[in-house]
Short mmCIF file of C-alpha atoms in Angstrom, two decimals:
data_model
loop_
_atom_site.label_atom_id
_atom_site.label_comp_id
_atom_site.label_asym_id
_atom_site.label_seq_id
_atom_site.Cartn_x
_atom_site.Cartn_y
_atom_site.Cartn_z
CA UNK A 145 104.61 78.54 114.72
CA UNK A 146 105.18 78.35 110.91
CA UNK A 147 106.58 81.44 109.62
CA UNK A 148 105.05 83.35 106.40
CA UNK A 149 107.41 85.03 104.76
CA UNK A 150 106.79 88.97 104.00
CA UNK A 151 105.52 89.15 100.43
CA UNK A 152 103.96 92.28 98.65
CA UNK A 153 102.23 93.33 94.78
CA UNK A 154 100.65 95.82 93.58
CA UNK A 155 97.27 95.14 91.48
CA UNK A 156 96.34 95.91 88.08
CA UNK A 157 94.66 98.72 86.72
CA UNK A 158 91.26 96.57 86.79
CA UNK A 159 92.27 95.38 90.26
CA UNK A 160 91.46 92.02 89.82
CA UNK A 161 95.16 90.62 89.68
CA UNK A 162 98.43 91.71 89.77
CA UNK A 163 100.95 94.36 88.03
CA UNK A 164 103.54 91.57 87.59
CA UNK A 165 105.67 94.58 85.59
CA UNK A 166 105.29 96.79 88.76
CA UNK A 167 108.18 95.93 91.41
CA UNK A 168 107.95 98.67 92.84
CA UNK A 169 108.55 98.07 97.33
CA UNK A 170 106.18 98.43 99.74
CA UNK A 171 107.15 98.91 103.19
CA UNK A 172 106.79 96.50 106.18
CA UNK A 173 106.14 98.26 109.43
CA UNK A 174 108.34 96.67 112.63
CA UNK A 175 106.90 97.39 116.07
CA UNK A 176 109.02 95.87 118.71
CA UNK A 177 107.26 95.60 122.78
CA UNK A 178 108.53 94.85 126.34
CA UNK A 179 107.06 91.90 127.99
CA UNK A 180 106.23 92.02 131.35
CA UNK A 181 106.60 88.30 131.46
CA UNK A 182 106.53 84.80 129.31
CA UNK A 183 103.81 84.51 126.39
CA UNK A 184 102.55 81.46 126.48
CA UNK A 185 100.41 80.90 123.15
CA UNK A 186 97.39 78.13 123.28
CA UNK A 187 97.87 75.01 120.99
CA UNK A 188 94.69 75.94 119.32
CA UNK A 189 96.13 79.14 118.50
CA UNK A 190 99.46 78.22 117.08
CA UNK A 191 99.82 78.24 113.37
CA UNK A 192 101.56 75.04 111.84
CA UNK A 193 101.55 73.92 108.64
CA UNK A 194 98.29 73.88 106.33
CA UNK A 195 95.73 74.36 109.58
CA UNK A 196 92.85 76.70 109.64
CA UNK A 197 94.68 77.94 112.72
CA UNK A 198 97.58 79.08 110.54
CA UNK A 199 96.10 82.20 109.41
CA UNK A 200 94.22 82.58 112.64
CA UNK A 201 97.40 84.88 113.52
CA UNK A 202 96.29 88.07 111.29
CA UNK A 203 93.08 87.93 112.50
CA UNK A 204 94.40 89.94 115.53
CA UNK A 205 92.15 93.14 115.64
CA UNK A 206 95.23 95.09 115.34
CA UNK A 207 98.36 95.63 117.62
CA UNK A 208 96.26 97.63 119.90
CA UNK A 209 94.50 94.31 120.49
CA UNK A 210 97.44 92.09 120.87
CA UNK A 211 99.41 94.71 123.41
CA UNK A 212 96.47 94.62 125.66
CA UNK A 213 95.61 90.52 125.10
CA UNK A 214 99.53 90.05 125.99
CA UNK A 215 99.91 92.69 128.57
CA UNK A 216 102.82 94.76 126.63
CA UNK A 217 104.68 97.60 127.11
CA UNK A 218 104.98 99.91 124.07
CA UNK A 219 105.88 99.87 121.68
CA UNK A 220 109.39 100.48 122.57
CA UNK A 221 111.06 100.49 119.55
CA UNK A 222 110.39 100.24 115.65
CA UNK A 223 111.29 100.16 112.65
CA UNK A 224 110.75 99.53 108.38
CA UNK A 225 112.01 97.11 105.76
CA UNK A 226 110.85 97.20 102.17
CA UNK A 227 109.48 94.04 100.00
CA UNK A 228 108.82 94.33 96.03
CA UNK A 229 106.87 91.75 94.19
CA UNK A 230 109.02 88.12 93.49
CA UNK A 231 107.51 86.06 90.60
CA UNK A 232 105.96 82.44 91.61
CA UNK A 233 106.55 83.62 95.64
CA UNK A 234 103.81 85.79 95.98
CA UNK A 235 101.60 83.60 93.96
CA UNK A 236 102.57 80.39 96.14
CA UNK A 237 102.09 82.45 99.50
CA UNK A 238 98.99 83.73 98.60
CA UNK A 239 97.47 79.91 97.63
CA UNK A 240 99.12 78.64 100.56
CA UNK A 241 97.11 81.42 102.68
CA UNK A 242 93.97 80.33 101.03
CA UNK A 243 94.55 77.08 101.31
CA UNK A 244 94.79 77.42 105.63
CA UNK A 245 90.89 78.90 105.26
CA UNK A 246 89.50 77.42 102.18
CA UNK A 247 89.03 80.78 100.58
CA UNK A 248 90.65 82.61 97.88
CA UNK A 249 92.94 85.53 99.37
CA UNK A 250 92.82 88.36 99.04
CA UNK A 251 90.49 87.66 95.86
CA UNK A 252 90.11 84.79 93.42
CA UNK A 253 93.51 84.72 91.10
CA UNK A 254 92.56 82.31 87.68
CA UNK A 255 95.15 79.74 88.24
CA UNK A 256 96.66 80.96 91.05
CA UNK A 257 94.23 80.54 94.29
CA UNK A 258 90.58 79.73 92.88
CA UNK A 259 91.12 75.93 92.96
CA UNK A 260 92.39 75.33 96.41
CA UNK A 261 90.17 74.11 98.92
CA UNK A 262 90.71 74.40 102.97
CA UNK A 263 93.49 71.93 103.86
CA UNK A 264 94.50 71.64 100.26
CA UNK A 265 98.03 73.90 100.06
CA UNK A 266 100.10 71.19 98.41
CA UNK A 267 98.35 71.63 95.22
CA UNK A 268 100.21 75.26 95.42
CA UNK A 269 103.61 75.13 93.28
CA UNK A 270 106.42 76.90 94.81
CA UNK A 271 108.36 78.47 92.00
CA UNK A 272 111.20 76.78 90.34
CA UNK A 273 114.96 77.63 91.34
CA UNK A 274 117.30 79.74 89.52
#
């Protein structure tokens, strides 16, 4: 199961791109549930690499659906953390996610994710190391 790091962005006034000057932080919520036993994820549902099932983890139907599907109790705990826009990384991860499904996510961003076809995550450029 590959990890998709948290990232955040604010839309520009036209709502067709990022407001790259807005470094305001967004909250990301973490909910902890009690498992009643070992959870087995079917092979076809495991998101690994640039595969179509990588994006399936986001089509869960919400936390109530996950709770029911995996017979979870709770939530028994929770917390949050904040994330701000990081130039280059937001564009990279949206490009990567777009490549897993072959659609520009969340919408076409010229030069960022509008050229990515299904399975073409290698076209996404990581930002240079500082």
